[in-house]
């Protein structure tokens, strides 16, 4: 039979620190004021904070740490970002074998422990100290060495965001251009841009408005906005993006342009009505990401040479495939940037136009007035371009015009939504494009995904890599001989995540004569894949394996991004 856990009051009474009458008074005070009994005992001065914390440690079988004995406490601030230390009032001690020992004040603070597990990719071993001693320890002794200005600015920004919310709640919003709601939104956007976020998610919940930033493809929680401010925050964002603030029943799309850090940043805004209010997502569009150069995307040397040869051809179709958010548009813009010269005419048809390029004619799809992809494509062919970009091949009408353009002397770039390169041929055939047109027009197909790359400041060798991930990716013992596999640790440079930035993994299928014949005969995708592999195509997982052995990422990250394709190909 399991041993019953003692109550906090019972422990304190057994230690002779309080009597039963004090416990009764504290319980009544706690019920009236919505407090825990430990907090009530301290507030009524029936017991000191340290004794309550020691009793909590005994109750939950946790270690108690006396932070007054500071010489004996060996803390390591590099293990956790400073903003998390201040926000959650925690003191990290050390990390070993994927386990982080951290001091906190509440044994039931499961949310903080789950956040640390998610952000730092570690298991958490908690210890207890009193809230006041944790605060004093942080204030006096937790001065991070080498913390960069960005980290400090983020901490200040977080404090200012909270103070602005308090100011608005007290009626401080004057409605002028410099009102607190305006400053709150500007701070939120600036913080996200400075923190390398790709999206800002403002999501109404039943009791709060959740704000999350997507950094390196993963959503990170930010401070919640008070529910009472939801209407003002939503209205401000809709005004900034040119949306109808009176329309709350239908989805809307808009754009914002702001100057941040000396540069113009565009935001694509989507507003979607939900059960608790309108959810708003701001996609941050950074022009420099599309002009970074082809090789910076993560190409290996052989794929880079193939890519350069394909985009240098005078005609034909080059397709980039992958799910939403896999970097297809960035890849195509990088190719156009390389080809953009005064002697070439380039026209794009996009929905929407994400980045503006000088020297390129860009046309926005507008379905409401009948400016559709097929109509734009037919019109642009009369403009005599050498290079055409079609944002996405969605249906037969677009596919047929794009194919005809590729066959009549134009170099056509476009995207498809397929899992891998070989299945793109079947996708075009399923749309209704005739096999001989697909076989003769498509020059190459490239599938891609974006993977998080390890922070080069804090990555560390992994002596015991995950066997399941290695098995899924097909690693053999000889593949790992003399190689080092790395894992994330977390430091101030990467805000404790262990990853910083993203690169692509690629699957380049150059269409040769054998593949053309298979497509003409409507051969299954498995046969096309076999021919592509025989012709030198490296799969997404194989490209990922190379990046693992180069120390750029982890096996778990490649499995997370590309495991479904690996398993599908194994089944085939």
mmCIF file with all atom_site columns, N, CA and C in Angstrom, residues 212-281:
data_model
loop_
_atom_site.group_PDB
_atom_site.id
_atom_site.type_symbol
_atom_site.label_atom_id
_atom_site.label_alt_id
_atom_site.label_comp_id
_atom_site.label_asym_id
_atom_site.label_entity_id
_atom_site.label_seq_id
_atom_site.pdbx_PDB_ins_code
_atom_site.Cartn_x
_atom_site.Cartn_y
_atom_site.Cartn_z
_atom_site.occupancy
_atom_site.B_iso_or_equiv
_atom_site.pdbx_formal_charge
_atom_site.auth_seq_id
_atom_site.auth_comp_id
_atom_site.auth_asym_id
_atom_site.auth_atom_id
_atom_site.pdbx_PDB_model_num
ATOM 1   N N  . UNK A 1 212 ? 2.670   34.350 -29.253 1.00 0.00 ? 212 UNK A N  1
ATOM 2   C CA . UNK A 1 212 ? 3.768   33.414 -29.512 1.00 0.00 ? 212 UNK A CA 1
ATOM 3   C C  . UNK A 1 212 ? 4.580   33.913 -30.700 1.00 0.00 ? 212 UNK A C  1
ATOM 4   N N  . UNK A 1 213 ? 5.888   33.649 -30.649 1.00 0.00 ? 213 UNK A N  1
ATOM 5   C CA . UNK A 1 213 ? 6.778   33.943 -31.770 1.00 0.00 ? 213 UNK A CA 1
ATOM 6   C C  . UNK A 1 213 ? 7.256   32.610 -32.345 1.00 0.00 ? 213 UNK A C  1
ATOM 7   N N  . UNK A 1 214 ? 7.285   32.517 -33.668 1.00 0.00 ? 214 UNK A N  1
ATOM 8   C CA . UNK A 1 214 ? 7.853   31.325 -34.297 1.00 0.00 ? 214 UNK A CA 1
ATOM 9   C C  . UNK A 1 214 ? 9.308   31.618 -34.640 1.00 0.00 ? 214 UNK A C  1
ATOM 10  N N  . UNK A 1 215 ? 10.221  30.931 -33.957 1.00 0.00 ? 215 UNK A N  1
ATOM 11  C CA . UNK A 1 215 ? 11.652  31.128 -34.159 1.00 0.00 ? 215 UNK A CA 1
ATOM 12  C C  . UNK A 1 215 ? 12.261  29.816 -34.632 1.00 0.00 ? 215 UNK A C  1
ATOM 13  N N  . UNK A 1 216 ? 12.909  29.855 -35.773 1.00 0.00 ? 216 UNK A N  1
ATOM 14  C CA . UNK A 1 216 ? 13.498  28.653 -36.375 1.00 0.00 ? 216 UNK A CA 1
ATOM 15  C C  . UNK A 1 216 ? 12.464  27.543 -36.530 1.00 0.00 ? 216 UNK A C  1
ATOM 16  N N  . UNK A 1 217 ? 11.243  27.930 -36.874 1.00 0.00 ? 217 UNK A N  1
ATOM 17  C CA . UNK A 1 217 ? 10.202  26.947 -37.159 1.00 0.00 ? 217 UNK A CA 1
ATOM 18  C C  . UNK A 1 217 ? 9.459   26.419 -35.954 1.00 0.00 ? 217 UNK A C  1
ATOM 19  N N  . UNK A 1 218 ? 9.789   26.884 -34.745 1.00 0.00 ? 218 UNK A N  1
ATOM 20  C CA . UNK A 1 218 ? 9.153   26.389 -33.514 1.00 0.00 ? 218 UNK A CA 1
ATOM 21  C C  . UNK A 1 218 ? 8.495   27.561 -32.790 1.00 0.00 ? 218 UNK A C  1
ATOM 22  N N  . UNK A 1 219 ? 7.246   27.381 -32.368 1.00 0.00 ? 219 UNK A N  1
ATOM 23  C CA . UNK A 1 219 ? 6.529   28.444 -31.661 1.00 0.00 ? 219 UNK A CA 1
ATOM 24  C C  . UNK A 1 219 ? 6.996   28.530 -30.207 1.00 0.00 ? 219 UNK A C  1
ATOM 25  N N  . UNK A 1 220 ? 7.316   29.757 -29.779 1.00 0.00 ? 220 UNK A N  1
ATOM 26  C CA . UNK A 1 220 ? 7.782   30.021 -28.425 1.00 0.00 ? 220 UNK A CA 1
ATOM 27  C C  . UNK A 1 220 ? 6.786   30.957 -27.746 1.00 0.00 ? 220 UNK A C  1
ATOM 28  N N  . UNK A 1 221 ? 6.322   30.596 -26.541 1.00 0.00 ? 221 UNK A N  1
ATOM 29  C CA . UNK A 1 221 ? 5.390   31.444 -25.805 1.00 0.00 ? 221 UNK A CA 1
ATOM 30  C C  . UNK A 1 221 ? 6.047   32.742 -25.366 1.00 0.00 ? 221 UNK A C  1
ATOM 31  N N  . UNK A 1 222 ? 5.323   33.836 -25.517 1.00 0.00 ? 222 UNK A N  1
ATOM 32  C CA . UNK A 1 222 ? 5.716   35.136 -24.970 1.00 0.00 ? 222 UNK A CA 1
ATOM 33  C C  . UNK A 1 222 ? 4.714   35.490 -23.876 1.00 0.00 ? 222 UNK A C  1
ATOM 34  N N  . UNK A 1 223 ? 4.906   36.608 -23.189 1.00 0.00 ? 223 UNK A N  1
ATOM 35  C CA . UNK A 1 223 ? 3.950   37.000 -22.157 1.00 0.00 ? 223 UNK A CA 1
ATOM 36  C C  . UNK A 1 223 ? 2.543   37.114 -22.734 1.00 0.00 ? 223 UNK A C  1
ATOM 37  N N  . UNK A 1 224 ? 1.550   36.707 -21.952 1.00 0.00 ? 224 UNK A N  1
ATOM 38  C CA . UNK A 1 224 ? 0.165   36.851 -22.377 1.00 0.00 ? 224 UNK A CA 1
ATOM 39  C C  . UNK A 1 224 ? -0.260  38.311 -22.287 1.00 0.00 ? 224 UNK A C  1
ATOM 40  N N  . UNK A 1 225 ? -1.195  38.685 -23.161 1.00 0.00 ? 225 UNK A N  1
ATOM 41  C CA . UNK A 1 225 ? -1.838  39.990 -23.070 1.00 0.00 ? 225 UNK A CA 1
ATOM 42  C C  . UNK A 1 225 ? -3.133  39.803 -22.299 1.00 0.00 ? 225 UNK A C  1
ATOM 43  N N  . UNK A 1 226 ? -3.450  40.755 -21.433 1.00 0.00 ? 226 UNK A N  1
ATOM 44  C CA . UNK A 1 226 ? -4.666  40.645 -20.634 1.00 0.00 ? 226 UNK A CA 1
ATOM 45  C C  . UNK A 1 226 ? -5.891  40.573 -21.535 1.00 0.00 ? 226 UNK A C  1
ATOM 46  N N  . UNK A 1 227 ? -6.859  39.762 -21.132 1.00 0.00 ? 227 UNK A N  1
ATOM 47  C CA . UNK A 1 227 ? -8.074  39.581 -21.927 1.00 0.00 ? 227 UNK A CA 1
ATOM 48  C C  . UNK A 1 227 ? -8.803  40.902 -22.128 1.00 0.00 ? 227 UNK A C  1
ATOM 49  N N  . UNK A 1 228 ? -8.735  41.786 -21.134 1.00 0.00 ? 228 UNK A N  1
ATOM 50  C CA . UNK A 1 228 ? -9.436  43.071 -21.228 1.00 0.00 ? 228 UNK A CA 1
ATOM 51  C C  . UNK A 1 228 ? -8.868  43.963 -22.334 1.00 0.00 ? 228 UNK A C  1
ATOM 52  N N  . UNK A 1 229 ? -7.649  43.673 -22.784 1.00 0.00 ? 229 UNK A N  1
ATOM 53  C CA . UNK A 1 229 ? -7.019  44.490 -23.822 1.00 0.00 ? 229 UNK A CA 1
ATOM 54  C C  . UNK A 1 229 ? -7.199  43.906 -25.219 1.00 0.00 ? 229 UNK A C  1
ATOM 55  N N  . UNK A 1 230 ? -7.919  42.779 -25.328 1.00 0.00 ? 230 UNK A N  1
ATOM 56  C CA . UNK A 1 230 ? -8.020  42.079 -26.607 1.00 0.00 ? 230 UNK A CA 1
ATOM 57  C C  . UNK A 1 230 ? -8.593  42.966 -27.710 1.00 0.00 ? 230 UNK A C  1
ATOM 58  N N  . UNK A 1 231 ? -9.684  43.666 -27.421 1.00 0.00 ? 231 UNK A N  1
ATOM 59  C CA . UNK A 1 231 ? -10.335 44.476 -28.447 1.00 0.00 ? 231 UNK A CA 1
ATOM 60  C C  . UNK A 1 231 ? -9.413  45.589 -28.941 1.00 0.00 ? 231 UNK A C  1
ATOM 61  N N  . UNK A 1 232 ? -8.679  46.226 -28.007 1.00 0.00 ? 232 UNK A N  1
ATOM 62  C CA . UNK A 1 232 ? -7.806  47.338 -28.403 1.00 0.00 ? 232 UNK A CA 1
ATOM 63  C C  . UNK A 1 232 ? -6.613  46.841 -29.220 1.00 0.00 ? 232 UNK A C  1
ATOM 64  N N  . UNK A 1 233 ? -6.039  45.709 -28.808 1.00 0.00 ? 233 UNK A N  1
ATOM 65  C CA . UNK A 1 233 ? -4.892  45.161 -29.534 1.00 0.00 ? 233 UNK A CA 1
ATOM 66  C C  . UNK A 1 233 ? -5.318  44.723 -30.936 1.00 0.00 ? 233 UNK A C  1
ATOM 67  N N  . UNK A 1 234 ? -6.471  44.041 -31.030 1.00 0.00 ? 234 UNK A N  1
ATOM 68  C CA . UNK A 1 234 ? -6.965  43.585 -32.334 1.00 0.00 ? 234 UNK A CA 1
ATOM 69  C C  . UNK A 1 234 ? -7.248  44.766 -33.251 1.00 0.00 ? 234 UNK A C  1
ATOM 70  N N  . UNK A 1 235 ? -7.915  45.791 -32.715 1.00 0.00 ? 235 UNK A N  1
ATOM 71  C CA . UNK A 1 235 ? -8.249  46.961 -33.529 1.00 0.00 ? 235 UNK A CA 1
ATOM 72  C C  . UNK A 1 235 ? -6.985  47.653 -34.035 1.00 0.00 ? 235 UNK A C  1
ATOM 73  N N  . UNK A 1 236 ? -5.972  47.778 -33.170 1.00 0.00 ? 236 UNK A N  1
ATOM 74  C CA . UNK A 1 236 ? -4.739  48.454 -33.574 1.00 0.00 ? 236 UNK A CA 1
ATOM 75  C C  . UNK A 1 236 ? -4.043  47.693 -34.700 1.00 0.00 ? 236 UNK A C  1
ATOM 76  N N  . UNK A 1 237 ? -3.954  46.367 -34.579 1.00 0.00 ? 237 UNK A N  1
ATOM 77  C CA . UNK A 1 237 ? -3.297  45.563 -35.610 1.00 0.00 ? 237 UNK A CA 1
ATOM 78  C C  . UNK A 1 237 ? -4.053  45.647 -36.933 1.00 0.00 ? 237 UNK A C  1
ATOM 79  N N  . UNK A 1 238 ? -5.398  45.669 -36.864 1.00 0.00 ? 238 UNK A N  1
ATOM 80  C CA . UNK A 1 238 ? -6.194  45.743 -38.092 1.00 0.00 ? 238 UNK A CA 1
ATOM 81  C C  . UNK A 1 238 ? -6.052  47.104 -38.761 1.00 0.00 ? 238 UNK A C  1
ATOM 82  N N  . UNK A 1 239 ? -5.960  48.149 -37.963 1.00 0.00 ? 239 UNK A N  1
ATOM 83  C CA . UNK A 1 239 ? -5.754  49.493 -38.531 1.00 0.00 ? 239 UNK A CA 1
ATOM 84  C C  . UNK A 1 239 ? -4.395  49.567 -39.209 1.00 0.00 ? 239 UNK A C  1
ATOM 85  N N  . UNK A 1 240 ? -3.353  49.037 -38.542 1.00 0.00 ? 240 UNK A N  1
ATOM 86  C CA . UNK A 1 240 ? -1.996  49.081 -39.107 1.00 0.00 ? 240 UNK A CA 1
ATOM 87  C C  . UNK A 1 240 ? -1.919  48.340 -40.445 1.00 0.00 ? 240 UNK A C  1
ATOM 88  N N  . UNK A 1 241 ? -2.676  47.247 -40.568 1.00 0.00 ? 241 UNK A N  1
ATOM 89  C CA . UNK A 1 241 ? -2.576  46.407 -41.767 1.00 0.00 ? 241 UNK A CA 1
ATOM 90  C C  . UNK A 1 241 ? -3.651  46.725 -42.800 1.00 0.00 ? 241 UNK A C  1
ATOM 91  N N  . UNK A 1 242 ? -4.426  47.808 -42.583 1.00 0.00 ? 242 UNK A N  1
ATOM 92  C CA . UNK A 1 242 ? -5.411  48.248 -43.570 1.00 0.00 ? 242 UNK A CA 1
ATOM 93  C C  . UNK A 1 242 ? -6.639  47.363 -43.656 1.00 0.00 ? 242 UNK A C  1
ATOM 94  N N  . UNK A 1 243 ? -7.001  46.693 -42.566 1.00 0.00 ? 243 UNK A N  1
ATOM 95  C CA . UNK A 1 243 ? -8.175  45.818 -42.564 1.00 0.00 ? 243 UNK A CA 1
ATOM 96  C C  . UNK A 1 243 ? -9.394  46.571 -42.042 1.00 0.00 ? 243 UNK A C  1
ATOM 97  N N  . UNK A 1 244 ? -10.568 46.019 -42.317 1.00 0.00 ? 244 UNK A N  1
ATOM 98  C CA . UNK A 1 244 ? -11.828 46.606 -41.862 1.00 0.00 ? 244 UNK A CA 1
ATOM 99  C C  . UNK A 1 244 ? -12.049 46.221 -40.400 1.00 0.00 ? 244 UNK A C  1
ATOM 100 N N  . UNK A 1 245 ? -11.972 47.196 -39.497 1.00 0.00 ? 245 UNK A N  1
ATOM 101 C CA . UNK A 1 245 ? -12.090 46.866 -38.069 1.00 0.00 ? 245 UNK A CA 1
ATOM 102 C C  . UNK A 1 245 ? -13.525 46.497 -37.692 1.00 0.00 ? 245 UNK A C  1
ATOM 103 N N  . UNK A 1 246 ? -14.504 46.884 -38.518 1.00 0.00 ? 246 UNK A N  1
ATOM 104 C CA . UNK A 1 246 ? -15.898 46.547 -38.222 1.00 0.00 ? 246 UNK A CA 1
ATOM 105 C C  . UNK A 1 246 ? -16.243 45.116 -38.645 1.00 0.00 ? 246 UNK A C  1
ATOM 106 N N  . UNK A 1 247 ? -15.470 44.533 -39.545 1.00 0.00 ? 247 UNK A N  1
ATOM 107 C CA . UNK A 1 247 ? -15.731 43.172 -40.030 1.00 0.00 ? 247 UNK A CA 1
ATOM 108 C C  . UNK A 1 247 ? -15.081 42.167 -39.088 1.00 0.00 ? 247 UNK A C  1
ATOM 109 N N  . UNK A 1 248 ? -15.920 41.410 -38.362 1.00 0.00 ? 248 UNK A N  1
ATOM 110 C CA . UNK A 1 248 ? -15.396 40.448 -37.395 1.00 0.00 ? 248 UNK A CA 1
ATOM 111 C C  . UNK A 1 248 ? -15.846 39.025 -37.694 1.00 0.00 ? 248 UNK A C  1
ATOM 112 N N  . UNK A 1 249 ? -16.545 38.855 -38.831 1.00 0.00 ? 249 UNK A N  1
ATOM 113 C CA . UNK A 1 249 ? -17.084 37.524 -39.144 1.00 0.00 ? 249 UNK A CA 1
ATOM 114 C C  . UNK A 1 249 ? -16.316 36.794 -40.236 1.00 0.00 ? 249 UNK A C  1
ATOM 115 N N  . UNK A 1 250 ? -15.595 37.553 -41.083 1.00 0.00 ? 250 UNK A N  1
ATOM 116 C CA . UNK A 1 250 ? -14.914 36.949 -42.227 1.00 0.00 ? 250 UNK A CA 1
ATOM 117 C C  . UNK A 1 250 ? -13.405 37.088 -42.094 1.00 0.00 ? 250 UNK A C  1
ATOM 118 N N  . UNK A 1 251 ? -12.649 36.145 -42.644 1.00 0.00 ? 251 UNK A N  1
ATOM 119 C CA . UNK A 1 251 ? -11.178 36.273 -42.648 1.00 0.00 ? 251 UNK A CA 1
ATOM 120 C C  . UNK A 1 251 ? -10.758 37.471 -43.498 1.00 0.00 ? 251 UNK A C  1
ATOM 121 N N  . UNK A 1 252 ? -9.636  38.085 -43.129 1.00 0.00 ? 252 UNK A N  1
ATOM 122 C CA . UNK A 1 252 ? -9.098  39.218 -43.887 1.00 0.00 ? 252 UNK A CA 1
ATOM 123 C C  . UNK A 1 252 ? -7.580  39.082 -43.982 1.00 0.00 ? 252 UNK A C  1
ATOM 124 N N  . UNK A 1 253 ? -7.021  39.673 -45.041 1.00 0.00 ? 253 UNK A N  1
ATOM 125 C CA . UNK A 1 253 ? -5.568  39.687 -45.227 1.00 0.00 ? 253 UNK A CA 1
ATOM 126 C C  . UNK A 1 253 ? -5.115  41.115 -45.470 1.00 0.00 ? 253 UNK A C  1
ATOM 127 N N  . UNK A 1 254 ? -3.950  41.457 -44.928 1.00 0.00 ? 254 UNK A N  1
ATOM 128 C CA . UNK A 1 254 ? -3.409  42.797 -45.109 1.00 0.00 ? 254 UNK A CA 1
ATOM 129 C C  . UNK A 1 254 ? -1.896  42.797 -45.021 1.00 0.00 ? 254 UNK A C  1
ATOM 130 N N  . UNK A 1 255 ? -1.315  43.985 -45.032 1.00 0.00 ? 255 UNK A N  1
ATOM 131 C CA . UNK A 1 255 ? 0.148   44.140 -44.968 1.00 0.00 ? 255 UNK A CA 1
ATOM 132 C C  . UNK A 1 255 ? 0.489   45.323 -44.086 1.00 0.00 ? 255 UNK A C  1
ATOM 133 N N  . UNK A 1 256 ? 1.668   45.236 -43.467 1.00 0.00 ? 256 UNK A N  1
ATOM 134 C CA . UNK A 1 256 ? 2.218   46.327 -42.668 1.00 0.00 ? 256 UNK A CA 1
ATOM 135 C C  . UNK A 1 256 ? 3.645   46.551 -43.139 1.00 0.00 ? 256 UNK A C  1
ATOM 136 N N  . UNK A 1 257 ? 4.057   47.793 -43.199 1.00 0.00 ? 257 UNK A N  1
ATOM 137 C CA . UNK A 1 257 ? 5.464   48.115 -43.475 1.00 0.00 ? 257 UNK A CA 1
ATOM 138 C C  . UNK A 1 257 ? 5.954   49.002 -42.347 1.00 0.00 ? 257 UNK A C  1
ATOM 139 N N  . UNK A 1 258 ? 7.042   48.592 -41.707 1.00 0.00 ? 258 UNK A N  1
ATOM 140 C CA . UNK A 1 258 ? 7.603   49.358 -40.597 1.00 0.00 ? 258 UNK A CA 1
ATOM 141 C C  . UNK A 1 258 ? 9.110   49.460 -40.766 1.00 0.00 ? 258 UNK A C  1
ATOM 142 N N  . UNK A 1 259 ? 9.665   50.521 -40.191 1.00 0.00 ? 259 UNK A N  1
ATOM 143 C CA . UNK A 1 259 ? 11.117  50.660 -40.176 1.00 0.00 ? 259 UNK A CA 1
ATOM 144 C C  . UNK A 1 259 ? 11.614  50.232 -38.804 1.00 0.00 ? 259 UNK A C  1
ATOM 145 N N  . UNK A 1 260 ? 12.426  49.170 -38.786 1.00 0.00 ? 260 UNK A N  1
ATOM 146 C CA . UNK A 1 260 ? 12.941  48.614 -37.536 1.00 0.00 ? 260 UNK A CA 1
ATOM 147 C C  . UNK A 1 260 ? 14.438  48.429 -37.684 1.00 0.00 ? 260 UNK A C  1
ATOM 148 N N  . UNK A 1 261 ? 15.176  48.977 -36.751 1.00 0.00 ? 261 UNK A N  1
ATOM 149 C CA . UNK A 1 261 ? 16.629  48.825 -36.781 1.00 0.00 ? 261 UNK A CA 1
ATOM 150 C C  . UNK A 1 261 ? 17.278  49.396 -38.018 1.00 0.00 ? 261 UNK A C  1
ATOM 151 N N  . UNK A 1 262 ? 16.694  50.474 -38.554 1.00 0.00 ? 262 UNK A N  1
ATOM 152 C CA . UNK A 1 262 ? 17.293  51.118 -39.720 1.00 0.00 ? 262 UNK A CA 1
ATOM 153 C C  . UNK A 1 262 ? 16.927  50.499 -41.047 1.00 0.00 ? 262 UNK A C  1
ATOM 154 N N  . UNK A 1 263 ? 16.079  49.467 -41.040 1.00 0.00 ? 263 UNK A N  1
ATOM 155 C CA . UNK A 1 263 ? 15.679  48.825 -42.298 1.00 0.00 ? 263 UNK A CA 1
ATOM 156 C C  . UNK A 1 263 ? 14.175  48.676 -42.378 1.00 0.00 ? 263 UNK A C  1
ATOM 157 N N  . UNK A 1 264 ? 13.639  48.634 -43.607 1.00 0.00 ? 264 UNK A N  1
ATOM 158 C CA . UNK A 1 264 ? 12.201  48.453 -43.816 1.00 0.00 ? 264 UNK A CA 1
ATOM 159 C C  . UNK A 1 264 ? 11.859  46.971 -43.745 1.00 0.00 ? 264 UNK A C  1
ATOM 160 N N  . UNK A 1 265 ? 10.887  46.641 -42.896 1.00 0.00 ? 265 UNK A N  1
ATOM 161 C CA . UNK A 1 265 ? 10.425  45.262 -42.744 1.00 0.00 ? 265 UNK A CA 1
ATOM 162 C C  . UNK A 1 265 ? 8.961   45.198 -43.141 1.00 0.00 ? 265 UNK A C  1
ATOM 163 N N  . UNK A 1 266 ? 8.608   44.234 -43.992 1.00 0.00 ? 266 UNK A N  1
ATOM 164 C CA . UNK A 1 266 ? 7.218   44.010 -44.388 1.00 0.00 ? 266 UNK A CA 1
ATOM 165 C C  . UNK A 1 266 ? 6.618   42.895 -43.550 1.00 0.00 ? 266 UNK A C  1
ATOM 166 N N  . UNK A 1 267 ? 5.321   43.023 -43.276 1.00 0.00 ? 267 UNK A N  1
ATOM 167 C CA . UNK A 1 267 ? 4.589   41.995 -42.533 1.00 0.00 ? 267 UNK A CA 1
ATOM 168 C C  . UNK A 1 267 ? 3.338   41.636 -43.330 1.00 0.00 ? 267 UNK A C  1
ATOM 169 N N  . UNK A 1 268 ? 3.137   40.346 -43.550 1.00 0.00 ? 268 UNK A N  1
ATOM 170 C CA . UNK A 1 268 ? 1.904   39.867 -44.168 1.00 0.00 ? 268 UNK A CA 1
ATOM 171 C C  . UNK A 1 268 ? 0.973   39.456 -43.044 1.00 0.00 ? 268 UNK A C  1
ATOM 172 N N  . UNK A 1 269 ? -0.215  40.021 -43.010 1.00 0.00 ? 269 UNK A N  1
ATOM 173 C CA . UNK A 1 269 ? -1.119  39.869 -41.867 1.00 0.00 ? 269 UNK A CA 1
ATOM 174 C C  . UNK A 1 269 ? -2.332  39.045 -42.269 1.00 0.00 ? 269 UNK A C  1
ATOM 175 N N  . UNK A 1 270 ? -2.662  38.065 -41.445 1.00 0.00 ? 270 UNK A N  1
ATOM 176 C CA . UNK A 1 270 ? -3.857  37.246 -41.663 1.00 0.00 ? 270 UNK A CA 1
ATOM 177 C C  . UNK A 1 270 ? -4.725  37.319 -40.410 1.00 0.00 ? 270 UNK A C  1
ATOM 178 N N  . UNK A 1 271 ? -6.001  37.594 -40.606 1.00 0.00 ? 271 UNK A N  1
ATOM 179 C CA . UNK A 1 271 ? -6.950  37.706 -39.493 1.00 0.00 ? 271 UNK A CA 1
ATOM 180 C C  . UNK A 1 271 ? -8.035  36.654 -39.672 1.00 0.00 ? 271 UNK A C  1
ATOM 181 N N  . UNK A 1 272 ? -8.209  35.802 -38.663 1.00 0.00 ? 272 UNK A N  1
ATOM 182 C CA . UNK A 1 272 ? -9.162  34.692 -38.762 1.00 0.00 ? 272 UNK A CA 1
ATOM 183 C C  . UNK A 1 272 ? -10.090 34.693 -37.544 1.00 0.00 ? 272 UNK A C  1
ATOM 184 N N  . UNK A 1 273 ? -11.416 34.891 -37.747 1.00 0.00 ? 273 UNK A N  1
ATOM 185 C CA . UNK A 1 273 ? -12.351 34.859 -36.617 1.00 0.00 ? 273 UNK A CA 1
ATOM 186 C C  . UNK A 1 273 ? -12.401 33.479 -35.972 1.00 0.00 ? 273 UNK A C  1
ATOM 187 N N  . UNK A 1 274 ? -12.467 33.458 -34.644 1.00 0.00 ? 274 UNK A N  1
ATOM 188 C CA . UNK A 1 274 ? -12.534 32.205 -33.897 1.00 0.00 ? 274 UNK A CA 1
ATOM 189 C C  . UNK A 1 274 ? -13.548 32.311 -32.779 1.00 0.00 ? 274 UNK A C  1
ATOM 190 N N  . UNK A 1 275 ? -13.658 31.260 -31.984 1.00 0.00 ? 275 UNK A N  1
ATOM 191 C CA . UNK A 1 275 ? -14.685 31.224 -30.937 1.00 0.00 ? 275 UNK A CA 1
ATOM 192 C C  . UNK A 1 275 ? -14.425 32.226 -29.820 1.00 0.00 ? 275 UNK A C  1
ATOM 193 N N  . UNK A 1 276 ? -13.164 32.603 -29.589 1.00 0.00 ? 276 UNK A N  1
ATOM 194 C CA . UNK A 1 276 ? -12.842 33.549 -28.525 1.00 0.00 ? 276 UNK A CA 1
ATOM 195 C C  . UNK A 1 276 ? -12.396 34.906 -29.066 1.00 0.00 ? 276 UNK A C  1
ATOM 196 N N  . UNK A 1 277 ? -12.604 35.138 -30.359 1.00 0.00 ? 277 UNK A N  1
ATOM 197 C CA . UNK A 1 277 ? -12.172 36.402 -30.954 1.00 0.00 ? 277 UNK A CA 1
ATOM 198 C C  . UNK A 1 277 ? -11.336 36.152 -32.193 1.00 0.00 ? 277 UNK A C  1
ATOM 199 N N  . UNK A 1 278 ? -10.786 37.205 -32.755 1.00 0.00 ? 278 UNK A N  1
ATOM 200 C CA . UNK A 1 278 ? -10.036 37.117 -34.004 1.00 0.00 ? 278 UNK A CA 1
ATOM 201 C C  . UNK A 1 278 ? -8.565  36.798 -33.743 1.00 0.00 ? 278 UNK A C  1
ATOM 202 N N  . UNK A 1 279 ? -8.107  35.699 -34.343 1.00 0.00 ? 279 UNK A N  1
ATOM 203 C CA . UNK A 1 279 ? -6.697  35.308 -34.267 1.00 0.00 ? 279 UNK A CA 1
ATOM 204 C C  . UNK A 1 279 ? -5.939  36.024 -35.379 1.00 0.00 ? 279 UNK A C  1
ATOM 205 N N  . UNK A 1 280 ? -4.824  36.655 -35.026 1.00 0.00 ? 280 UNK A N  1
ATOM 206 C CA . UNK A 1 280 ? -4.056  37.435 -35.998 1.00 0.00 ? 280 UNK A CA 1
ATOM 207 C C  . UNK A 1 280 ? -2.636  36.882 -36.066 1.00 0.00 ? 280 UNK A C  1
ATOM 208 N N  . UNK A 1 281 ? -2.158  36.647 -37.273 1.00 0.00 ? 281 UNK A N  1
ATOM 209 C CA . UNK A 1 281 ? -0.789  36.171 -37.490 1.00 0.00 ? 281 UNK A CA 1
ATOM 210 C C  . UNK A 1 281 ? -0.068  37.165 -38.387 1.00 0.00 ? 281 UNK A C  1
#
